[in-house]
Every structure is written in structure tokens, then in C-alpha cells.
Amino acid sequence: MQDDPVIRVVSKVMIPTVMLFALYVQFHGDYGPGGGFQAGVIFASAFVLNAMIFGLNRGRHVWPANLNLLAICAGVLLYGLTGIASLFLGANYLDYDVLGATAKSGQHIGILLVEFGVGLTVASVMVALFFTFAGRLTHIRLMSKMQAHEEASPPASKTKTKAKKAGGRS
Amino acid sequence: MSALEITQLIGIASLLIGSLAVIFGALGLLRLGDVYQRMHGAGIVDTGGAGLILFGLLMLSPDWTVTVRLILIGFILVMTGPTATHAIARAVRVSDQEPDNVSETKTKKRGRG
Amino acid sequence: MSGFLVNASLISLLTLIAILALRLHRLFAVVMLSGAFSLVAATLFVVLDAVDVAFTEAAVGAGISSILALATLSLVPAEEKPHSIAFVPAFLALATALMLAVAVTDLPAFGDVNAPIHNHVAPEFIKGSAEDIGIPNVVTSVLASYRGYDTLGETVVIFTAAIAVLLVLGGYTRPHRRKIKSRKKGEDKNAG
Amino acid sequence: MSSLAGQWNYFLVIALMMIGFYAVIARGNMVKKMVGLTIFQTSVFMLYISMGKVSNGTAPILTGDPQTLYANPLPHVLILTAIVVGVATTAVGYALIIRVYESYGTIEDDELIKMIEAEDAEDSEDMNGETQSA
């Protein structure tokens, strides 16, 4: 769809708006409806929109897979480590009272951290799910190419793949 | 009649007209023939229905924070609604679905007459 | 009474969508109907005063869930084999409905202020959210603080589901391309 | 009978739930099963949220007025997390459907069962042949 000017222009306006809205939902969750789960899904939808309009490959460049896997783990770890931090400060696991100067500010810091962890996990999980489902066809093609490469005799296959690669790049 | 009452009246009237527009748009979506025709029904819901309902809510809004939010919602609707309709039309065109030849037969008849 | 009218019309709309989704054989239409179902369900949640849940349902059910289903349909056939009404499952569903209906008569009335669910821990949460935590949105304070363990578990479930999908479908990080390259290098060495 | 009149919402939700249940157990197509499961799931959510509703109450966001009645926040929290977990587990289901289609070429229940039975029969024949030859 990247050759369609209407969709391209509107998406360039809408994607930052969607991300801004996700951040609003994430950090306004204490005062209105919202929180990490909703914000994560909305944030992921911005990446999904980007990938749907500009193609999967460019979508992957915006948010690389390795970074995304790290983000999935980092979100869960942030949640768990918040609990461990309160454990080290002498309270129970996930008891945020001790994180700040007063109990109330401690609760605020704890909830902010935990919600951020949830948002990070949910957003990157949704992006990963979308790219896995949408990239399945390319994955199968690559796998079959690899199989053909393995089955053919080494010198013949080498020239073949080289030719293919050159053709694909040009 | 004070200015406040007049704005309220305008708001309620545009809410009612907006709801009617939504209902007619839905009817069109159900009753019209092919995809291209049905999109006209969807267009009424997108612009006429949602726009008039938003305008009515703006007239009735009690607070400036609500007004700001409604204007933002209106901005997003104006951006996304027509684009979505455009994307659907494009998808139908790309998938090689020809429109029902209603207009073509009519012009042929006219040419004969 | 007006509450009854709004709820009943919304739920009958949901029932209509569900029956339509059951009867159609084109799976693309079925998936779009399930998105519409989620959207109407979100409206119902707003009517039932659950704004956070409505927000989540609208974002997840109508957004991401439909996209995942459509991505699945691009890989599997999008047409269902026609089926006639299966009588044994229909009978089972009816029997279950009857049993549930009998069980539901034991529940307190809908919207009753004195129901046991409203008198056990909920008042403490609502009071404590203002006094101990200082956050107006009670749902957030219960989610992140009072029931923090629960949410930790749910986050881990999402994490595990993502890992499961990545393992089953594969190809997200593309390690095999690197493998091909390294193999080729090895072959070059062998040839040289 | 007065109690019956007070529980209309639950009855409506149960009707909805049974449509999803029927779709799960009666339909052979796996994608249809997943959609039925989603309907079933959403109606369970509705049952929970209905229990948290308080007549004349508002959403559980504190207004500062001590007279306000709030809906019960506990079911909201449970369902909020359940929705996101639900979509993650649904994704696992779809991933498995894709793999099933890639290995068997069908996502219809009855055809799958036939193919698996045929495979089993072949396997047992092979086993018999091997034992006889041995």
C-alpha cells in the first residue's frame, strides 16, 4: 500500500498520534481509565499499522526482532525486580510502601514501575505475535530454500544460491 | 429564550439528526448492491452520523476539558474515517472486483433511445 | 427500567452477531463479525460501569485479535465446509443452559447494593485507594498494588504465550539466514 | 418470582454463552471453533462484570464525594487481565491451527480424524509386516 499517497500521508499523521495516545493512557492510568495493558496494545497497534502500510521488511527495521525479544523479557524482569527491590528494602515482595520517602510516594513509584513493565511486555508481545504470523510465508520460503540448498550437491548449490542472491538484490 | 437554551436545542436536534443518519447509513449498508454502493452507506455513518453526534455533544458539553476532548476525537474521526473508506475501495479495486454494471446498462439504454 | 432496555438491546444485538457468525461459512466475514462482537461488548461494559474493561476490550478484541485472525486466514483456507445442525451438541448446550439458569437463580439480584460481593473486600479497596495509595482510579490501584501477585502472574502468562507462538511458528529472529551464511563460508573453505 | 425478575441480565448472558459453547463443540472448522471460544470467553467476562454492577453507581474512579456509590472494582481487575491473556492464548491456538494446516492440508475436524486414523492403520500394518518378516 506504500504507493497510495492518501494512506501514506494519513498514516504519517496517525502513527505518532497513536503513540502519543498510548503514552497518555500509560501515564494517565492512575487518574482515568487506562494502564499498562491498554497502553501496550495501543502502542503495538502503531507498529502494526506501520508494517501494514510500508511492508513487513521496513516494519522490522523500525523495531528489530532482537530488540523486541529483549523488551519482552525486560518488561517481566522490571515487574519482578520491583518486587525484589522492596524485598531488599525490608518489606514483603511487591509491597511498594518502602520504595519512596513516604508510603504514598512509594506506592506511586511502585505502581508506575509495575505498569511500565506490563506495558513494555504487552506492547512487544503483540508486535512479536503480529510479525510472527505475518512473516510465516517468508519463513516457509526461506526454510524450503535452505532445504534445497542442503539437498543439492555443495559446488552446484553454491553457484545457484549466488545467482539467486544476485538476482534478488538487483 | 436564552442563548444557553438555544445551544441546547441545537445540540439535541443535531444528536437526533445524527442518530437518524446512522440508522439510514446502516440501512444502506444492508440493502445496497455491491461493495462500491455499500460504501456510500458507510460514508453516511462516518461523516454525517458521527460528525453530527459529535457536534451535538459539543453543544451540550458542560466543561471546557470535555470540549477539548471532543474536538480531538473529531480530528481523529476526520482523519481516519475517509482513509478507511478509501483503503476499502482500493482493496476492492486491487482484488479485481468489477462493480455491478448498473450504470453501464442505463447509459446503453439511453444511447439506444 | 431504562437500564434494562439498554442492556437487553445490546445483548440481543450481541446474540444476533453471534448467531450470524455461527451460520456464515466465509471465515473472513466470521472474523469481522467477531471484531464487531467485541466492539458491542465494549459498549455493554461501559453501560455496566466497567470503563477500564471496555477500553481493553475495544483495543484488544476489536483490534489486535482481529488482525491475528486475519493473518491466520491468509495462511489457511478461508472457506468452511458446510455443516447441518448437529443435534447432540445442540441438546448439550440447551441442557447446560438450563443448569446454569437454575444455578443463576441463587445469585443475588442484578445491581443489588447488599450483595455479598460488594461487602467483603471491595469497600476496603475503595477506601484504601484514597487513603493509603492516593490514586483516584481504584482499578489501577487494585491491579498494580493490592493484587500485584495476580498481575505478575498474568504478565508471565502473556510472556509464555508469546514464547510458545515464537517456538511453534518460528522465523521471527531469522537465525537460519546466518546459518546459511556460515555454512557457505565453511563450503568456501572446503573448496579452497 | 421477584428474584427471577432481578436476574434478567444473567439469563441473557447465559443465552449468549451457550451460542459460543455450541460453536465450540459442534463446528468442525478450527477457526470457527476459535471464534466460538472468543464469544464464550466474552460472555463469561460479561457475567463477571454484571456481578460487579451496583444500581445507581458509577465507574470506580474516585470523585471525592463520600456519598457516591462505586461499582465493584475487583471483577474489573480480574477481567482486564483476562482479556489480554485471552488474546495471547488465542494467538497460540491460531499458531497451532497454522501448523496443523501445513502438515495435514486441512483444518476440518472430521477430515483430520480420518487422516490420522489412516496413518495409524498404515503404521500398524507396517508393524505387522515387520514382525511377520522377522
Tab-separated table of N, CA and C in Angstrom, chain D residues 28-133:
chain	number	residue	atom	x	y	z
D	28	GLY	N	-16.882	-28.045	12.958
D	28	GLY	CA	-15.666	-28.798	12.685
D	28	GLY	C	-14.492	-27.917	12.323
D	29	ASN	N	-14.777	-26.741	11.756
D	29	ASN	CA	-13.691	-25.871	11.316
D	29	ASN	C	-13.004	-25.235	12.521
D	30	MET	N	-11.664	-25.295	12.535
D	30	MET	CA	-10.953	-24.875	13.746
D	30	MET	C	-11.010	-23.373	13.961
D	31	VAL	N	-10.945	-22.591	12.853
D	31	VAL	CA	-11.035	-21.139	13.027
D	31	VAL	C	-12.393	-20.769	13.605
D	32	LYS	N	-13.437	-21.465	13.129
D	32	LYS	CA	-14.780	-21.228	13.662
D	32	LYS	C	-14.824	-21.575	15.142
D	33	LYS	N	-14.148	-22.650	15.508
D	33	LYS	CA	-14.075	-23.034	16.924
D	33	LYS	C	-13.446	-21.915	17.748
D	34	MET	N	-12.364	-21.320	17.198
D	34	MET	CA	-11.681	-20.255	17.941
D	34	MET	C	-12.591	-19.039	18.105
D	35	VAL	N	-13.353	-18.717	17.036
D	35	VAL	CA	-14.278	-17.583	17.144
D	35	VAL	C	-15.353	-17.887	18.180
D	36	GLY	N	-15.852	-19.129	18.173
D	36	GLY	CA	-16.819	-19.538	19.185
D	36	GLY	C	-16.250	-19.431	20.580
D	37	LEU	N	-14.984	-19.799	20.711
D	37	LEU	CA	-14.315	-19.712	22.012
D	37	LEU	C	-14.229	-18.257	22.464
D	38	THR	N	-13.959	-17.342	21.507
D	38	THR	CA	-13.902	-15.924	21.851
D	38	THR	C	-15.254	-15.430	22.348
D	39	ILE	N	-16.335	-15.886	21.661
D	39	ILE	CA	-17.677	-15.471	22.083
D	39	ILE	C	-17.978	-15.993	23.489
D	40	PHE	N	-17.632	-17.258	23.703
D	40	PHE	CA	-17.824	-17.880	25.007
D	40	PHE	C	-17.082	-17.097	26.096
D	41	GLN	N	-15.825	-16.784	25.795
D	41	GLN	CA	-14.958	-16.063	26.724
D	41	GLN	C	-15.558	-14.692	27.064
D	42	THR	N	-15.977	-13.970	26.007
D	42	THR	CA	-16.500	-12.627	26.234
D	42	THR	C	-17.771	-12.668	27.066
D	43	SER	N	-18.591	-13.727	26.871
D	43	SER	CA	-19.806	-13.759	27.680
D	43	SER	C	-19.500	-14.114	29.126
D	44	VAL	N	-18.440	-14.885	29.358
D	44	VAL	CA	-18.026	-15.113	30.753
D	44	VAL	C	-17.593	-13.788	31.379
D	45	PHE	N	-16.855	-12.983	30.594
D	45	PHE	CA	-16.462	-11.665	31.089
D	45	PHE	C	-17.691	-10.844	31.463
D	46	MET	N	-18.723	-10.910	30.598
D	46	MET	CA	-19.939	-10.139	30.879
D	46	MET	C	-20.602	-10.598	32.164
D	47	LEU	N	-20.589	-11.915	32.397
D	47	LEU	CA	-21.189	-12.435	33.627
D	47	LEU	C	-20.474	-11.843	34.843
D	48	TYR	N	-19.137	-11.817	34.790
D	48	TYR	CA	-18.362	-11.276	35.910
D	48	TYR	C	-18.661	-9.804	36.123
D	49	ILE	N	-18.649	-9.038	34.989
D	49	ILE	CA	-18.841	-7.597	35.105
D	49	ILE	C	-20.248	-7.292	35.602
D	50	SER	N	-21.250	-8.122	35.181
D	50	SER	CA	-22.610	-7.908	35.668
D	50	SER	C	-22.674	-8.042	37.177
D	51	MET	N	-21.869	-8.975	37.724
D	51	MET	CA	-21.897	-9.157	39.171
D	51	MET	C	-21.340	-7.931	39.891
D	52	GLY	N	-20.399	-7.218	39.244
D	52	GLY	CA	-19.800	-6.064	39.901
D	52	GLY	C	-20.640	-4.808	39.812
D	53	LYS	N	-21.702	-4.844	39.027
D	53	LYS	CA	-22.530	-3.642	38.825
D	53	LYS	C	-23.326	-3.307	40.093
D	54	VAL	N	-23.377	-2.020	40.422
D	54	VAL	CA	-24.213	-1.547	41.521
D	54	VAL	C	-25.225	-0.570	40.937
D	55	SER	N	-26.505	-0.755	41.262
D	55	SER	CA	-27.521	0.160	40.721
D	55	SER	C	-27.238	1.577	41.204
D	56	ASN	N	-27.392	2.535	40.318
D	56	ASN	CA	-27.151	3.952	40.598
D	56	ASN	C	-25.707	4.238	40.975
D	57	GLY	N	-24.806	3.314	40.703
D	57	GLY	CA	-23.397	3.547	40.994
D	57	GLY	C	-22.704	4.134	39.781
D	58	THR	N	-21.406	4.483	39.973
D	58	THR	CA	-20.625	4.973	38.837
D	58	THR	C	-19.384	4.093	38.687
D	59	ALA	N	-18.570	4.419	37.671
D	59	ALA	CA	-17.330	3.683	37.463
D	59	ALA	C	-16.403	3.900	38.660
D	60	PRO	N	-15.582	2.902	39.007
D	60	PRO	CA	-14.748	3.013	40.215
D	60	PRO	C	-13.572	3.972	40.060
D	61	ILE	N	-13.846	5.214	39.747
D	61	ILE	CA	-12.819	6.263	39.741
D	61	ILE	C	-13.285	7.304	40.746
D	62	LEU	N	-12.473	7.479	41.809
D	62	LEU	CA	-12.945	8.243	42.967
D	62	LEU	C	-13.254	9.686	42.581
D	63	THR	N	-14.411	10.164	43.073
D	63	THR	CA	-14.818	11.535	42.772
D	63	THR	C	-14.568	12.472	43.945
D	64	GLY	N	-14.291	11.914	45.118
D	64	GLY	CA	-14.087	12.742	46.293
D	64	GLY	C	-15.356	12.955	47.101
D	65	ASP	N	-16.495	12.617	46.530
D	65	ASP	CA	-17.761	12.760	47.237
D	65	ASP	C	-18.025	11.468	48.015
D	66	PRO	N	-18.146	11.538	49.347
D	66	PRO	CA	-18.313	10.288	50.121
D	66	PRO	C	-19.645	9.596	49.881
D	67	GLN	N	-20.616	10.306	49.282
D	67	GLN	CA	-21.927	9.696	49.079
D	67	GLN	C	-21.982	8.821	47.832
D	68	THR	N	-20.963	8.928	46.955
D	68	THR	CA	-21.037	8.225	45.680
D	68	THR	C	-20.973	6.717	45.876
D	69	LEU	N	-21.771	6.005	45.096
D	69	LEU	CA	-21.692	4.541	45.072
D	69	LEU	C	-20.797	4.133	43.905
D	70	TYR	N	-19.861	3.212	44.170
D	70	TYR	CA	-18.969	2.775	43.095
D	70	TYR	C	-19.268	1.328	42.742
D	71	ALA	N	-19.054	0.981	41.464
D	71	ALA	CA	-19.131	-0.423	41.063
D	71	ALA	C	-17.959	-1.167	41.704
D	72	ASN	N	-18.111	-2.480	41.833
D	72	ASN	CA	-17.068	-3.280	42.479
D	72	ASN	C	-15.842	-3.365	41.572
D	73	PRO	N	-14.675	-2.882	42.010
D	73	PRO	CA	-13.508	-2.877	41.115
D	73	PRO	C	-12.850	-4.244	40.940
D	74	LEU	N	-13.137	-5.184	41.837
D	74	LEU	CA	-12.410	-6.463	41.816
D	74	LEU	C	-12.662	-7.270	40.543
D	75	PRO	N	-13.936	-7.493	40.142
D	75	PRO	CA	-14.137	-8.206	38.870
D	75	PRO	C	-13.533	-7.463	37.697
D	76	HIS	N	-13.527	-6.132	37.740
D	76	HIS	CA	-12.944	-5.374	36.634
D	76	HIS	C	-11.473	-5.725	36.463
D	77	VAL	N	-10.764	-5.797	37.605
D	77	VAL	CA	-9.332	-6.099	37.539
D	77	VAL	C	-9.103	-7.497	36.975
D	78	LEU	N	-9.901	-8.458	37.477
D	78	LEU	CA	-9.725	-9.844	37.020
D	78	LEU	C	-9.960	-9.944	35.519
D	79	ILE	N	-11.007	-9.273	35.029
D	79	ILE	CA	-11.374	-9.399	33.619
D	79	ILE	C	-10.418	-8.630	32.733
D	80	LEU	N	-9.955	-7.478	33.238
D	80	LEU	CA	-8.993	-6.671	32.481
D	80	LEU	C	-7.760	-7.489	32.098
D	81	THR	N	-7.221	-8.199	33.076
D	81	THR	CA	-6.053	-9.015	32.768
D	81	THR	C	-6.444	-10.225	31.928
D	82	ALA	N	-7.653	-10.760	32.196
D	82	ALA	CA	-8.071	-11.963	31.469
D	82	ALA	C	-8.239	-11.686	29.982
D	83	ILE	N	-8.659	-10.464	29.613
D	83	ILE	CA	-8.848	-10.153	28.194
D	83	ILE	C	-7.509	-10.225	27.459
D	84	VAL	N	-6.476	-9.597	28.049
D	84	VAL	CA	-5.182	-9.572	27.364
D	84	VAL	C	-4.569	-10.969	27.335
D	85	VAL	N	-4.710	-11.702	28.452
D	85	VAL	CA	-4.227	-13.079	28.465
D	85	VAL	C	-4.994	-13.911	27.448
D	86	GLY	N	-6.315	-13.623	27.323
D	86	GLY	CA	-7.139	-14.353	26.365
D	86	GLY	C	-6.635	-14.198	24.950
D	87	VAL	N	-6.249	-12.963	24.573
D	87	VAL	CA	-5.792	-12.789	23.192
D	87	VAL	C	-4.435	-13.458	22.998
D	88	ALA	N	-3.606	-13.478	24.024
D	88	ALA	CA	-2.308	-14.141	23.888
D	88	ALA	C	-2.492	-15.645	23.700
D	89	THR	N	-3.404	-16.246	24.479
D	89	THR	CA	-3.621	-17.690	24.344
D	89	THR	C	-4.337	-18.019	23.033
D	90	THR	N	-5.224	-17.097	22.586
D	90	THR	CA	-5.858	-17.299	21.282
D	90	THR	C	-4.814	-17.323	20.177
D	91	ALA	N	-3.785	-16.479	20.334
D	91	ALA	CA	-2.714	-16.467	19.337
D	91	ALA	C	-2.005	-17.814	19.295
D	92	VAL	N	-1.801	-18.441	20.469
D	92	VAL	CA	-1.199	-19.780	20.482
D	92	VAL	C	-2.081	-20.753	19.714
D	93	GLY	N	-3.420	-20.649	19.933
D	93	GLY	CA	-4.347	-21.510	19.213
D	93	GLY	C	-4.236	-21.344	17.710
D	94	TYR	N	-4.182	-20.086	17.255
D	94	TYR	CA	-4.071	-19.835	15.816
D	94	TYR	C	-2.748	-20.376	15.271
D	95	ALA	N	-1.678	-20.229	16.049
D	95	ALA	CA	-0.383	-20.751	15.604
D	95	ALA	C	-0.462	-22.257	15.408
D	96	LEU	N	-1.134	-22.943	16.347
D	96	LEU	CA	-1.267	-24.396	16.223
D	96	LEU	C	-2.116	-24.754	15.006
D	97	ILE	N	-3.164	-23.940	14.739
D	97	ILE	CA	-4.003	-24.210	13.563
D	97	ILE	C	-3.163	-24.116	12.291
D	98	ILE	N	-2.298	-23.079	12.233
D	98	ILE	CA	-1.459	-22.925	11.039
D	98	ILE	C	-0.564	-24.140	10.864
D	99	ARG	N	0.014	-24.608	11.956
D	99	ARG	CA	0.901	-25.781	11.843
D	99	ARG	C	0.131	-27.019	11.424
D	100	VAL	N	-1.084	-27.193	11.964
D	100	VAL	CA	-1.912	-28.347	11.583
D	100	VAL	C	-2.212	-28.301	10.096
D	101	TYR	N	-2.527	-27.095	9.595
D	101	TYR	CA	-2.838	-26.984	8.171
D	101	TYR	C	-1.616	-27.301	7.324
D	102	GLU	N	-0.442	-26.864	7.782
D	102	GLU	CA	0.764	-27.112	6.988
D	102	GLU	C	1.109	-28.596	6.937
D	103	SER	N	0.816	-29.354	8.023
D	103	SER	CA	1.183	-30.772	7.994
D	103	SER	C	0.090	-31.638	7.389
D	104	TYR	N	-1.192	-31.265	7.512
D	104	TYR	CA	-2.252	-32.160	7.034
D	104	TYR	C	-3.033	-31.595	5.856
D	105	GLY	N	-2.927	-30.293	5.584
D	105	GLY	CA	-3.639	-29.724	4.452
D	105	GLY	C	-5.106	-29.494	4.688
D	106	THR	N	-5.560	-29.598	5.923
D	106	THR	CA	-6.967	-29.320	6.209
D	106	THR	C	-7.090	-28.794	7.635
D	107	ILE	N	-8.151	-28.003	7.873
D	107	ILE	CA	-8.415	-27.589	9.255
D	107	ILE	C	-9.818	-28.026	9.671
D	108	GLU	N	-10.384	-29.007	8.932
D	108	GLU	CA	-11.690	-29.544	9.318
D	108	GLU	C	-11.472	-30.761	10.207
D	109	ASP	N	-12.260	-30.799	11.278
D	109	ASP	CA	-12.074	-31.824	12.305
D	109	ASP	C	-12.199	-33.242	11.758
D	110	ASP	N	-13.323	-33.509	11.035
D	110	ASP	CA	-13.613	-34.889	10.622
D	110	ASP	C	-12.563	-35.392	9.628
D	111	GLU	N	-12.139	-34.513	8.684
D	111	GLU	CA	-11.115	-34.923	7.724
D	111	GLU	C	-9.814	-35.252	8.433
D	112	LEU	N	-9.484	-34.426	9.429
D	112	LEU	CA	-8.254	-34.657	10.194
D	112	LEU	C	-8.294	-36.010	10.876
D	113	ILE	N	-9.443	-36.309	11.515
D	113	ILE	CA	-9.549	-37.584	12.241
D	113	ILE	C	-9.386	-38.748	11.272
D	114	LYS	N	-10.007	-38.612	10.064
D	114	LYS	CA	-9.876	-39.678	9.061
D	114	LYS	C	-8.411	-39.885	8.690
D	115	MET	N	-7.715	-38.764	8.429
D	115	MET	CA	-6.317	-38.879	8.008
D	115	MET	C	-5.462	-39.523	9.092
D	116	ILE	N	-5.706	-39.113	10.337
D	116	ILE	CA	-4.886	-39.655	11.421
D	116	ILE	C	-5.168	-41.139	11.595
D	117	GLU	N	-6.463	-41.539	11.451
D	117	GLU	CA	-6.794	-42.959	11.572
D	117	GLU	C	-6.129	-43.762	10.456
D	118	ALA	N	-6.140	-43.193	9.235
D	118	ALA	CA	-5.498	-43.888	8.114
D	118	ALA	C	-4.004	-44.063	8.383
D	119	GLU	N	-3.385	-43.001	8.904
D	119	GLU	CA	-1.956	-43.086	9.230
D	119	GLU	C	-1.699	-44.173	10.258
D	120	ASP	N	-2.569	-44.198	11.276
D	120	ASP	CA	-2.402	-45.209	12.327
D	120	ASP	C	-2.508	-46.610	11.746
D	121	ALA	N	-3.517	-46.791	10.841
D	121	ALA	CA	-3.705	-48.108	10.234
D	121	ALA	C	-2.450	-48.508	9.448
D	122	GLU	N	-1.899	-47.542	8.689
D	122	GLU	CA	-0.680	-47.835	7.926
D	122	GLU	C	0.450	-48.245	8.852
D	123	ASP	N	0.583	-47.485	9.934
D	123	ASP	CA	1.666	-47.773	10.879
D	123	ASP	C	1.536	-49.181	11.433
D	124	SER	N	0.280	-49.530	11.816
D	124	SER	CA	0.110	-50.857	12.429
D	124	SER	C	0.363	-51.945	11.383
D	125	GLU	N	-0.033	-51.678	10.111
D	125	GLU	CA	0.249	-52.666	9.058
D	125	GLU	C	1.758	-52.843	8.898
D	126	ASP	N	2.462	-51.717	8.888
D	126	ASP	CA	3.920	-51.798	8.772
D	126	ASP	C	4.501	-52.629	9.902
D	127	MET	N	3.990	-52.358	11.107
D	127	MET	CA	4.498	-53.089	12.268
D	127	MET	C	4.254	-54.583	12.094
D	128	ASN	N	3.001	-54.937	11.650
D	128	ASN	CA	2.675	-56.337	11.463
D	128	ASN	C	3.612	-56.972	10.447
D	129	GLY	N	3.827	-56.236	9.312
D	129	GLY	CA	4.699	-56.757	8.265
D	129	GLY	C	6.095	-57.010	8.810
D	130	GLU	N	6.591	-56.068	9.603
D	130	GLU	CA	7.941	-56.230	10.145
D	130	GLU	C	8.033	-57.446	11.040
D	131	THR	N	7.006	-57.586	11.929
D	131	THR	CA	7.065	-58.725	12.852
D	131	THR	C	6.979	-60.045	12.096
D	132	GLN	N	6.113	-60.053	11.017
D	132	GLN	CA	5.994	-61.304	10.267
D	132	GLN	C	7.313	-61.648	9.569
D	133	SER	N	7.915	-60.618	8.971
D	133	SER	CA	9.159	-60.900	8.244
D	133	SER	C	10.252	-61.314	9.217
